[in-house]
Coordinates of C-alpha atoms and ligand atoms in Angstrom, one line a residue:
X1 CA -0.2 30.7 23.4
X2 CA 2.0 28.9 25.4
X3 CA 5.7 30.3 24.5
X4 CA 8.0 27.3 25.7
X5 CA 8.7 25.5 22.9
X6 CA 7.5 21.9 22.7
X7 CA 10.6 19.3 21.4
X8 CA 10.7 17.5 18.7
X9 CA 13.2 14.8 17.7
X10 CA 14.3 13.9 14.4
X11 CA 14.9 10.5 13.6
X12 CA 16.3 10.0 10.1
X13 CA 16.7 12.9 7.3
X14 CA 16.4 11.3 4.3
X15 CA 14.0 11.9 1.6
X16 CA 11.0 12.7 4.1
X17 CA 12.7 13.4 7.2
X18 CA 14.9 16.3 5.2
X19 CA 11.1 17.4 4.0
X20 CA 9.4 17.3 7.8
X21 CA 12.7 19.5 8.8
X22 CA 12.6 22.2 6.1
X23 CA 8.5 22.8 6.5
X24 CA 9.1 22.9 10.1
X25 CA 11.3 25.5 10.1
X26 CA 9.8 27.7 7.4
X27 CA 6.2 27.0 8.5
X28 CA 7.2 27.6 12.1
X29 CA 4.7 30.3 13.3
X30 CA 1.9 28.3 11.5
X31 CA 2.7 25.2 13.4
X32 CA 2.7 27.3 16.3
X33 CA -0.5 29.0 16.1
X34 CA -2.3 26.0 15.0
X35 CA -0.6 24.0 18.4
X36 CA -1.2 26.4 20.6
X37 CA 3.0 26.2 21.5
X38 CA 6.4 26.6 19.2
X39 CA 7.5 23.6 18.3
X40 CA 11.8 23.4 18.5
X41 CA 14.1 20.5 16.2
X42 CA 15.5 19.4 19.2
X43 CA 17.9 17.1 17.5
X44 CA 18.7 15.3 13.9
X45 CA 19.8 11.5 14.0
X46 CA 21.2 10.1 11.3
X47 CA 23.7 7.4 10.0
X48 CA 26.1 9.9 8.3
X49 CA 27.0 13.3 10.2
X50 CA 29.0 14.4 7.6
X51 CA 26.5 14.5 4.7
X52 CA 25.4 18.5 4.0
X53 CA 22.2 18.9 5.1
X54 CA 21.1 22.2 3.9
X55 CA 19.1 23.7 6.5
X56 CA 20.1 21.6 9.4
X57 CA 21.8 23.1 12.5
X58 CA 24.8 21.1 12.1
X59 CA 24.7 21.2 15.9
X60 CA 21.6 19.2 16.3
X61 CA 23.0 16.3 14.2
X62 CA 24.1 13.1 16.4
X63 CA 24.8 9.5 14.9
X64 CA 23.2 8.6 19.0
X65 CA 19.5 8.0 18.1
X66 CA 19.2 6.2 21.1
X67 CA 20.9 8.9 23.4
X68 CA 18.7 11.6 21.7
X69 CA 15.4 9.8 22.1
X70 CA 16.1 9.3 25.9
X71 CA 17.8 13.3 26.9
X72 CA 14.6 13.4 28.6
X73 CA 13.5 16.9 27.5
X74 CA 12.1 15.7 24.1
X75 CA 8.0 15.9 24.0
X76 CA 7.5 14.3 20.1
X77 CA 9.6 11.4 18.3
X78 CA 9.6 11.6 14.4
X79 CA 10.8 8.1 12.9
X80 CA 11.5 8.4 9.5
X81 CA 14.7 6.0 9.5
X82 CA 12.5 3.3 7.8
X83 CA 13.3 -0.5 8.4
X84 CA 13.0 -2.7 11.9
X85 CA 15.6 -1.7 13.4
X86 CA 16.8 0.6 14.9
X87 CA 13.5 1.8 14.1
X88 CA 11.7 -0.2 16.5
X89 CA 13.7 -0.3 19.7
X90 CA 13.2 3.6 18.9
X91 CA 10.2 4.2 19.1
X92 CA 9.4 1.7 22.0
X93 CA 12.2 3.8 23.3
X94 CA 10.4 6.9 23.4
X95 CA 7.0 5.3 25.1
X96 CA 9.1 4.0 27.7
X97 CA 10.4 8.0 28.2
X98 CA 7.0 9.0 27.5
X99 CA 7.3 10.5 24.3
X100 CA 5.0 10.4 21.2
X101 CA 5.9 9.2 18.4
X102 CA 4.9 9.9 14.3
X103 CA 6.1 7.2 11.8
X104 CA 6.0 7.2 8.3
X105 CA 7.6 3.6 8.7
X106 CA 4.7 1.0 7.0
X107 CA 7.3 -1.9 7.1
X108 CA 7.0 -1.8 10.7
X109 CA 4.6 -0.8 11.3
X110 CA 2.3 -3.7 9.9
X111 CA 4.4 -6.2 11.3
X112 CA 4.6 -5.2 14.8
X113 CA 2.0 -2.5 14.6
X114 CA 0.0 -4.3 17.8
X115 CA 3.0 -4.1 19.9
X116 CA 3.9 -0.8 19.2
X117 CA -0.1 0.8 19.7
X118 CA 0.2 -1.6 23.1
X119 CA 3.5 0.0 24.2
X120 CA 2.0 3.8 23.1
X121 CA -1.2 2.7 25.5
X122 CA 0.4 1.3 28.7
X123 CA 2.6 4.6 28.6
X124 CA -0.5 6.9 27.5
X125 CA 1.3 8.1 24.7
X126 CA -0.1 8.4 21.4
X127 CA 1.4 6.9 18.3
X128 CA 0.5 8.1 14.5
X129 CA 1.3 6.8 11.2
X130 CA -0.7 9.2 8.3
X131 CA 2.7 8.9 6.1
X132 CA 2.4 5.5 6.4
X133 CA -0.1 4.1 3.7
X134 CA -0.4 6.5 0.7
X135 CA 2.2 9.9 1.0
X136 CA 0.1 13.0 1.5
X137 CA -3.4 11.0 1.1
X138 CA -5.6 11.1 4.0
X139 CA -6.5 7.9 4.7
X140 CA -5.4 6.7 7.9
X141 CA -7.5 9.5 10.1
X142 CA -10.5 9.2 8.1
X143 CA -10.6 5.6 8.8
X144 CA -9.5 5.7 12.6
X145 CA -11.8 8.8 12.9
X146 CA -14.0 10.3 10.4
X147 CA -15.3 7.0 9.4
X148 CA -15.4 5.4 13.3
X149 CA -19.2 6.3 13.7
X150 CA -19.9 3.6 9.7
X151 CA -19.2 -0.1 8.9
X152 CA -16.6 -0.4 6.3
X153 CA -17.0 -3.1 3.9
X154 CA -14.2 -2.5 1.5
X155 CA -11.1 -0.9 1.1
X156 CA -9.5 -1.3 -2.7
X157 CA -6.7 0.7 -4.2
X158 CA -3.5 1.8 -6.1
X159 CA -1.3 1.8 -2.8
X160 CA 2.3 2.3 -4.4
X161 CA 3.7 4.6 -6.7
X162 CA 6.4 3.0 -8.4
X163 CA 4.7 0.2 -9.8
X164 CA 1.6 2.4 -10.3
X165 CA 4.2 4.3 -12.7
X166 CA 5.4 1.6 -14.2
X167 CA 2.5 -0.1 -15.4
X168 CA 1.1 3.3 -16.6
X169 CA 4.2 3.6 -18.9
X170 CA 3.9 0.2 -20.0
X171 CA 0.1 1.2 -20.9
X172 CA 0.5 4.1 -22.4
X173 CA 3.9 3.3 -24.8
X174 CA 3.8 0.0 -24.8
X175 CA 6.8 -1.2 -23.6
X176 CA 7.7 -4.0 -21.5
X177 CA 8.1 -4.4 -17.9
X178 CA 11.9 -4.3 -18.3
X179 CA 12.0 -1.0 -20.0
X180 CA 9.4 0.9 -17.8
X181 CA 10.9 -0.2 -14.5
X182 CA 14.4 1.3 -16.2
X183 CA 12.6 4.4 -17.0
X184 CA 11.2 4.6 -13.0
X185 CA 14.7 4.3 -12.3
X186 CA 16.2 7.0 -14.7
X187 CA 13.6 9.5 -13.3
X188 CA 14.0 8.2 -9.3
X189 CA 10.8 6.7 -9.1
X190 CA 12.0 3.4 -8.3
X191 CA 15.0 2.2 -5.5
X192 CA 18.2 0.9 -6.9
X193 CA 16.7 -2.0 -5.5
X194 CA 13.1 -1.9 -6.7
X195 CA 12.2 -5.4 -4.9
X196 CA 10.0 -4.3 -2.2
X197 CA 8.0 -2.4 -5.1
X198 CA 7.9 -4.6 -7.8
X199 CA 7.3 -7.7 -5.9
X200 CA 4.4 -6.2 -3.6
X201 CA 5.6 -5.6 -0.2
X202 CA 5.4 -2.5 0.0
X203 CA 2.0 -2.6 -0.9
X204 CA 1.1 -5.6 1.2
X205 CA 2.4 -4.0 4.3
X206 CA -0.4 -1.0 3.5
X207 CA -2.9 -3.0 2.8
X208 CA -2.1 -5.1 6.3
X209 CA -2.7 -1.7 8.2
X210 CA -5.6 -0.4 6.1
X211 CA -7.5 -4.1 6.6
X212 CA -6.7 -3.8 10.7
X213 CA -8.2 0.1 10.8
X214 CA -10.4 -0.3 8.6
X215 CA -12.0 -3.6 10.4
X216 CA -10.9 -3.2 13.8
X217 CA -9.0 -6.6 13.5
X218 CA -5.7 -7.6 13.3
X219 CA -4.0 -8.4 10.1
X220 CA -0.8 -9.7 9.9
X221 CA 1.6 -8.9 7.2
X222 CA 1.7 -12.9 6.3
X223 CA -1.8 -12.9 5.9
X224 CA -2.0 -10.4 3.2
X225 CA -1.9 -12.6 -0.3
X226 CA 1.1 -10.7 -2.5
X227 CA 1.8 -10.8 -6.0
X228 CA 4.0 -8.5 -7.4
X229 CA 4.2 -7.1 -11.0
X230 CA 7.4 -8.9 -12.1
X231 CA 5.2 -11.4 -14.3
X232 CA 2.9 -8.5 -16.1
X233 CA 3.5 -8.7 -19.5
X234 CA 3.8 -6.4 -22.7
X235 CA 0.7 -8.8 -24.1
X236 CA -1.2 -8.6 -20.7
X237 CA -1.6 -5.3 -21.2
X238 CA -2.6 -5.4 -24.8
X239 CA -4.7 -8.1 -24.0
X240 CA -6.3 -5.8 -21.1
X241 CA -6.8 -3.1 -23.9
X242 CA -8.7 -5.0 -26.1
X243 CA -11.3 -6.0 -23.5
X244 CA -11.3 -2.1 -22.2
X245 CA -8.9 -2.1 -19.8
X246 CA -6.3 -1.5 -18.0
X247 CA -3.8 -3.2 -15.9
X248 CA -3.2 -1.7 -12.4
X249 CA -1.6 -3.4 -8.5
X250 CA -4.2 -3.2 -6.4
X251 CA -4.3 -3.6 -2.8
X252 CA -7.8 -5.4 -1.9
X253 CA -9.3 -5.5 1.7
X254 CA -12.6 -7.2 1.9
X255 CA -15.2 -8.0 4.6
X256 CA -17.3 -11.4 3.9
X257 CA -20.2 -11.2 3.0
X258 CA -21.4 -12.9 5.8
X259 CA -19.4 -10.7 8.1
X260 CA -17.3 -13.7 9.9
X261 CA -14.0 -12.7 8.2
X262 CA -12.4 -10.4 6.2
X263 CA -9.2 -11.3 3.5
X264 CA -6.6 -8.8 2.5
X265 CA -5.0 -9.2 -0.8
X266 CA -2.0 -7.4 -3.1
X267 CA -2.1 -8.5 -6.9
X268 CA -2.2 -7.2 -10.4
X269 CA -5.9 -6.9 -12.3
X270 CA -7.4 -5.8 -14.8
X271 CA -9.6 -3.0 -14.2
X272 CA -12.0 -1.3 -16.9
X273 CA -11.0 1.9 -18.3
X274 CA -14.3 3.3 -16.7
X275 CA -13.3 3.0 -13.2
X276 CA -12.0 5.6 -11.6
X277 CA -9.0 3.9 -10.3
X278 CA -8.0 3.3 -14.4
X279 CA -7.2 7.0 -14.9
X280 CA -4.7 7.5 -12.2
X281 CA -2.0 7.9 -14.1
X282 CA 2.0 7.7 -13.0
X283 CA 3.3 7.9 -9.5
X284 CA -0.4 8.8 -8.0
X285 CA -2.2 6.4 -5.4
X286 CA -6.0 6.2 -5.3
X287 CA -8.3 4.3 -2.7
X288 CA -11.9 3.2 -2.4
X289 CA -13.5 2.8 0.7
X290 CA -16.8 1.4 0.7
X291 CA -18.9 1.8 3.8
X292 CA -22.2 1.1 4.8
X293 CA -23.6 4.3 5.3
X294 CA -21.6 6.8 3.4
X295 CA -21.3 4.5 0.6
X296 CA -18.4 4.7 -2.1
X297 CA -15.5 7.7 -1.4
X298 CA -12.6 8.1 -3.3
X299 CA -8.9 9.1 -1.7
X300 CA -6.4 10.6 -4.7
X301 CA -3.6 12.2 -5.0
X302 CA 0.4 12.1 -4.2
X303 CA 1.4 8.9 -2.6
X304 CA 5.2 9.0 -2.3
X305 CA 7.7 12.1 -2.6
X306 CA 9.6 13.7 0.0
X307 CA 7.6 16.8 0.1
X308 CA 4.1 15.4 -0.1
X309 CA 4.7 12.8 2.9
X310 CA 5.9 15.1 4.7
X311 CA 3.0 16.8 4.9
X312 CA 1.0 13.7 6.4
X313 CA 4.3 14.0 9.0
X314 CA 3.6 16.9 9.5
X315 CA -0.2 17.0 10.0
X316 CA 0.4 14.3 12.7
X317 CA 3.1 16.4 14.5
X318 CA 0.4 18.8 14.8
X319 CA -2.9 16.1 16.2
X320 CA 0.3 14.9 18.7
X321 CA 1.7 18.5 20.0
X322 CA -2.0 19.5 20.4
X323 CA -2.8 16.3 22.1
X324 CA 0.1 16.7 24.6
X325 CA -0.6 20.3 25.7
X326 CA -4.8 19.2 26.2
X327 CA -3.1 16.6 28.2
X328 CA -5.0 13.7 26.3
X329 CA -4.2 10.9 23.8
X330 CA -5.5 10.1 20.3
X331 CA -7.3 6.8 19.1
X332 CA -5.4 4.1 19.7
X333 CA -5.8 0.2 18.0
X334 CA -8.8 -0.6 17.8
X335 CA -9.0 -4.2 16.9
X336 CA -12.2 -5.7 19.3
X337 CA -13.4 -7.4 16.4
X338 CA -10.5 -10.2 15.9
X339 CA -12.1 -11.4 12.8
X340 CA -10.3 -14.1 11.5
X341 CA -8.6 -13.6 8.3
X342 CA -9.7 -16.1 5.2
X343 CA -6.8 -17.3 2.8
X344 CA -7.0 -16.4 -0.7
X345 CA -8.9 -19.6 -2.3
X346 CA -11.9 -18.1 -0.7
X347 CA -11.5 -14.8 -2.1
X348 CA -14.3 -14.2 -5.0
X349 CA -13.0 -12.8 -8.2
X350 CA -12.9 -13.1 -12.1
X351 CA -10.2 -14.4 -14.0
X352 CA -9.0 -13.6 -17.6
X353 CA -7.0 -16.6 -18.9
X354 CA -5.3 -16.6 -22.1
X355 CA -4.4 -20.3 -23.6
X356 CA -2.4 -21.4 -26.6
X357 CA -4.3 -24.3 -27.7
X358 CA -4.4 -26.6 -31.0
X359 CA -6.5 -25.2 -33.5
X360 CA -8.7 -28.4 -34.5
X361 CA -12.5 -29.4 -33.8
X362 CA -13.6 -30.1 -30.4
X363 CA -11.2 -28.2 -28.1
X364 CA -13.5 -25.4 -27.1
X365 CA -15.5 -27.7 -26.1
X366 CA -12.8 -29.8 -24.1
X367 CA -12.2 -26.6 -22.4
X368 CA -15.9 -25.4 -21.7
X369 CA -16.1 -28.9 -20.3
X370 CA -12.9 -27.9 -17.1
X371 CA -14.7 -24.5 -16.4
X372 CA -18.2 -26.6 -16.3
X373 CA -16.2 -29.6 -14.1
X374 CA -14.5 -26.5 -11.9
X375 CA -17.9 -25.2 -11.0
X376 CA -16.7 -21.7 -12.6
X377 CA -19.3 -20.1 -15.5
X378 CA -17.6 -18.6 -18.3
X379 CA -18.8 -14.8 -19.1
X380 CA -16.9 -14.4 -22.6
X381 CA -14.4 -16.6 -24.7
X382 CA -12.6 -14.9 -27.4
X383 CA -10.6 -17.1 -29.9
X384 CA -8.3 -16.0 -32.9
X385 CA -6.8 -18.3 -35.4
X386 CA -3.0 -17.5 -35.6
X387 CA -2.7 -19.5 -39.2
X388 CA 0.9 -20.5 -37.8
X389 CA 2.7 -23.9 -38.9
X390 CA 1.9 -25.2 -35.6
X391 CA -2.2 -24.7 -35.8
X392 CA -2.2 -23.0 -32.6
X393 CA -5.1 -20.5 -31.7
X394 CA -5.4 -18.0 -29.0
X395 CA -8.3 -18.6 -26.5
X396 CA -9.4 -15.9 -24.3
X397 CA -11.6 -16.9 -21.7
X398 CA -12.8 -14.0 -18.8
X399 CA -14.9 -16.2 -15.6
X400 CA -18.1 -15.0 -13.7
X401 CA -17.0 -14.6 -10.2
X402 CA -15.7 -17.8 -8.3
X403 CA -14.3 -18.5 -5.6
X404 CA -9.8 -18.3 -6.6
X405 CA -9.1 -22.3 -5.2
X406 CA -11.8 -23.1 -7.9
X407 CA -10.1 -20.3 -10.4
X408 CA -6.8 -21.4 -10.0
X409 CA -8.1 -25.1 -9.9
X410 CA -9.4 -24.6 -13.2
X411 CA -6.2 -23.4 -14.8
X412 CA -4.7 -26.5 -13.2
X413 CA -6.9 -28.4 -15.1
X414 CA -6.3 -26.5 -18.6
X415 CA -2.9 -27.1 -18.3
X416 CA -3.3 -30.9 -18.6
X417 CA -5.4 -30.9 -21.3
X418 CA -3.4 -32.1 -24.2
X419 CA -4.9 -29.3 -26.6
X420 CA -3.8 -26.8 -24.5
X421 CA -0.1 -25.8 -25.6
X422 CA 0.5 -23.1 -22.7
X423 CA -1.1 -20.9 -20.3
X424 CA 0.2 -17.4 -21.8
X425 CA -1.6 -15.1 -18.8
X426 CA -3.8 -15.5 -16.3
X427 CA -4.8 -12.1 -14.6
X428 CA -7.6 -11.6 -12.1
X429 CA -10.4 -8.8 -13.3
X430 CA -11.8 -6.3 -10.8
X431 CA -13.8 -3.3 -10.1
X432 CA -17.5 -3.8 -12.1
Ligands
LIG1 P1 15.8 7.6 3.4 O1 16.6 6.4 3.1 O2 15.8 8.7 2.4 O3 16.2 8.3 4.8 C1 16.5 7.5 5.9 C2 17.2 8.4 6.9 O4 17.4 7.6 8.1 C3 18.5 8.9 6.5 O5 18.6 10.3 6.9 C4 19.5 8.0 7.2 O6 20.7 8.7 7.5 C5 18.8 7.8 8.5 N1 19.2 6.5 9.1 C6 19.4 5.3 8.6 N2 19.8 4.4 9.5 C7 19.9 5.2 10.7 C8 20.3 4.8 12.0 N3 20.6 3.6 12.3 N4 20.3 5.8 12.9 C9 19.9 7.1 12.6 N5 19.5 7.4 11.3 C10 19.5 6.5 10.4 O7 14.3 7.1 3.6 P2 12.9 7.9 3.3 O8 13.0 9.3 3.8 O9 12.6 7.7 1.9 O10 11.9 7.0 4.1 C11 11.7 7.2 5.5 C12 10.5 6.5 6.0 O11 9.4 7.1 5.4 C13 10.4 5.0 5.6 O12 9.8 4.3 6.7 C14 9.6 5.0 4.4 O13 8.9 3.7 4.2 C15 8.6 6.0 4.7 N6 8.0 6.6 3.5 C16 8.7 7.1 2.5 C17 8.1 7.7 1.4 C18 9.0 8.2 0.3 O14 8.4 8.7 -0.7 N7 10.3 8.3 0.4 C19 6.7 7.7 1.3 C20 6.0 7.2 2.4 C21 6.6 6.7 3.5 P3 21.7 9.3 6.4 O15 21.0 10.5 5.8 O16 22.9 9.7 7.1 O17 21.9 8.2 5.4
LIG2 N1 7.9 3.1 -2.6 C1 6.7 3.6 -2.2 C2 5.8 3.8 -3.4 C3 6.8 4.9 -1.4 O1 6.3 3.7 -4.5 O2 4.6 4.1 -3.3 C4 5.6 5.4 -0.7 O3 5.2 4.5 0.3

């Protein structure tokens, strides 16, 4: 075993980076033996120097990122600032020194991911981002590597934790959206500002690199179709009950059928309660891959948390010191296919529609007759009289599978139908 220590430079010790530091340490001869070298914190950057960071050398700490990243001696960056910037300049900071990096950082990741692999290339360096889409879960390697040699086809899952939690405890007690994000806040599950959570960014930026690996394309952040959980409803979720299931944000990355294109999509669905995906419960991610010749696997387990990303940090501190010392480089982007990415009217899915229409003779009908005009086949209709003074009724309507333009186009429609009083939900219905 080589005995000089190989260097590694902190950037950020928040939530993770505190994490990547304390295993470091008390893992140390692990890490060793399973690099083949010691590996030394070399230096901490952060925004406040003062802060106590148990642990921490306060020796190694600097508020100079930049001077850190370029003292020359330093063999692996760790970027777990989060954000753009500094973030980026950073790490392309580090290639230029010839440095390695390991991000956790998905924000930047999927928006300037091409860059960044392009910059880790033309300075053979190697740049890797486990932490990045789903905490501890392995998912990243076994799609840039385990699964190289197969064709995926599709990639569906619960990709964020705090909305994942949320809409669990709005299944499971019943309250509304309101109430169960203040309940992820009491218990730290959600940010003081929950919007890239709740609104689907966070998720859309995962699903944007697990498309691109997954399909050796390119998938731009703006090209993932987002909808957050902001609009989910107490009743949504009541109404997914009574049709057997659940309501979960799921991150969708498809290949046509055809082959020509892929799409990439962030939304809430109902999903039966006999999927798999229903019974992860709370903070937990899950994801599908479907692949040609290994067929369906399953990823579970702890997709946020200090502790459990750090472990993906830490796995890929290990893959990069190993790397370095065998004088070679990792898989890089591979994105030969440059498929072209379809908008979401082409995407195929189900729709369950709920209406508030007048209860008098002839309005099913006047409805049957949109889906019919729409092109879209109806698979069940549900109504219930509410005996009110107005003479509403509930219609429940779930689709066959359609194309979304003529979904959405349908509901369109509905909505200028004079019978119909108000489109209460409309929620897309996946994985049968
Ligand atoms: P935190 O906000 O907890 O930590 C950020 C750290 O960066 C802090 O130590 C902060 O310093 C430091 N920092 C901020 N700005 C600067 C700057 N300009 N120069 C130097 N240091 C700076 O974030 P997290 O640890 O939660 O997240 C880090 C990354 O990991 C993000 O990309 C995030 O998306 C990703 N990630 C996080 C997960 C999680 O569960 N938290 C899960 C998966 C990925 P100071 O301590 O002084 O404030
Ligand atoms: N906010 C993210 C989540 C952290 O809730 O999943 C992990 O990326």
């Amino acid at each position: 075993m080589r005995t000089r220590p190989l260097k590694v430079a902190l950037l950020g010790c928040g939530v993770v980076g505190s994490e990547v530091a304390r295993i470091m340490t008390t893992h140390a001869d692990d890490l060793a033996a399973r690099i083949g070298a010691p590996v030394e914190l070399a230096g901490v950057a952060v925004r406040r120097p003062s802060k106590v960071r148990e642990g921490i050398d306060p020796a190694l700490v600097t508020t100079d990122a930049t001077a850190l990243v370029e003292r020359g001696d330093i063999d692996v960056v760790i970027e777990v600032i989060g954000g753009i910037e500094p973030a980026r300049t950073l790490i392309t900071t580090a290639f230029e020194h010839g440095t390695s990096v390991v991000s956790a950082n998905k924000a930047l990741l999927a928006q300037d991911g091409p860059a960044l692999h392009a910059a880790a290339e033309r300075h053979g360096r190697d740049l890797y981002y486990e932490a990045a889409v789903a905490g501890a879960i392995p998912l990243v390697r076994p799609l840039r590597e385990s699964l190289a040699g197969d064709k995926v086809n599709r990639v569906l899952g619960i990709v964020n934790g705090t909305t994942n939690f949320i809409l669990d405890r709005m299944d499971t007690s019943g309250a509304g959206y309101s109430e169960a994000l203040d309940e992820a806040t009491a218990l730290g599950y959600a940010e003081a500002d929950p919007t890239a959570d709740v609104e689907g960014f966070d998720a859309a930026a995962k699903a944007a690199i697990l498309a691109g690996i997954a399909f050796h394309t390119r998938v731009g952040i703006g090209e993932v179709h987002r909808e957050g959980i902001t609009e989910v409803t107490a009743a949504d979720i009541a109404s997914a009950r009574r049709m057997g299931c659940t309501v979960k944000l799921l991150a969708i990355c498809e290949r046509a059928a055809d082959g020509r294109s892929v799409t990439a999509r962030v939304h809430p669905a109902m999903i039966p309660l006999s999927h798999p995906l229903a019974s992860v419960r709370e903070a937990y991610n899950a994801v599908f891959v479907e692949a040609e010749a290994a067929g369906q696997l399953m990823f579970y387990g702890p997709g946020a948390g200090g502790s459990p990303t750090a472990s993906a940090v830490l796995g890929d501190l290990v893959a990069v010191c190993r790397n370095k010392l065998g004088e070679t480089t990792g898989p890089g982007e591979s994105a030969y296919t440059r498929l072209p990415v379809s908008p979401m009217g082409e995407v195929v899915t189900r729709y369950h529609i709920s209406l508030d229409v007048a209860d008098k003779p002839g309005v099913l009908a006047q409805v049957a007759t949109v889906f019919a005009e729409s092109g879209v086949s109806i698979d069940t209709v549900r109504q219930q009289s509410r005996q009110d003074p107005d003479g509403e009724a509930s219609l429940v309507v779930v689709t066959h599978r359609a194309p979304d333009a003529a979904l959405s186009g349908t509901v369109e429609a509905l909505r200028k139908l004079d019978t119909v009083r108000g489109v209460a939900s409309i929620m897309r219905v996946e994985g049968e």
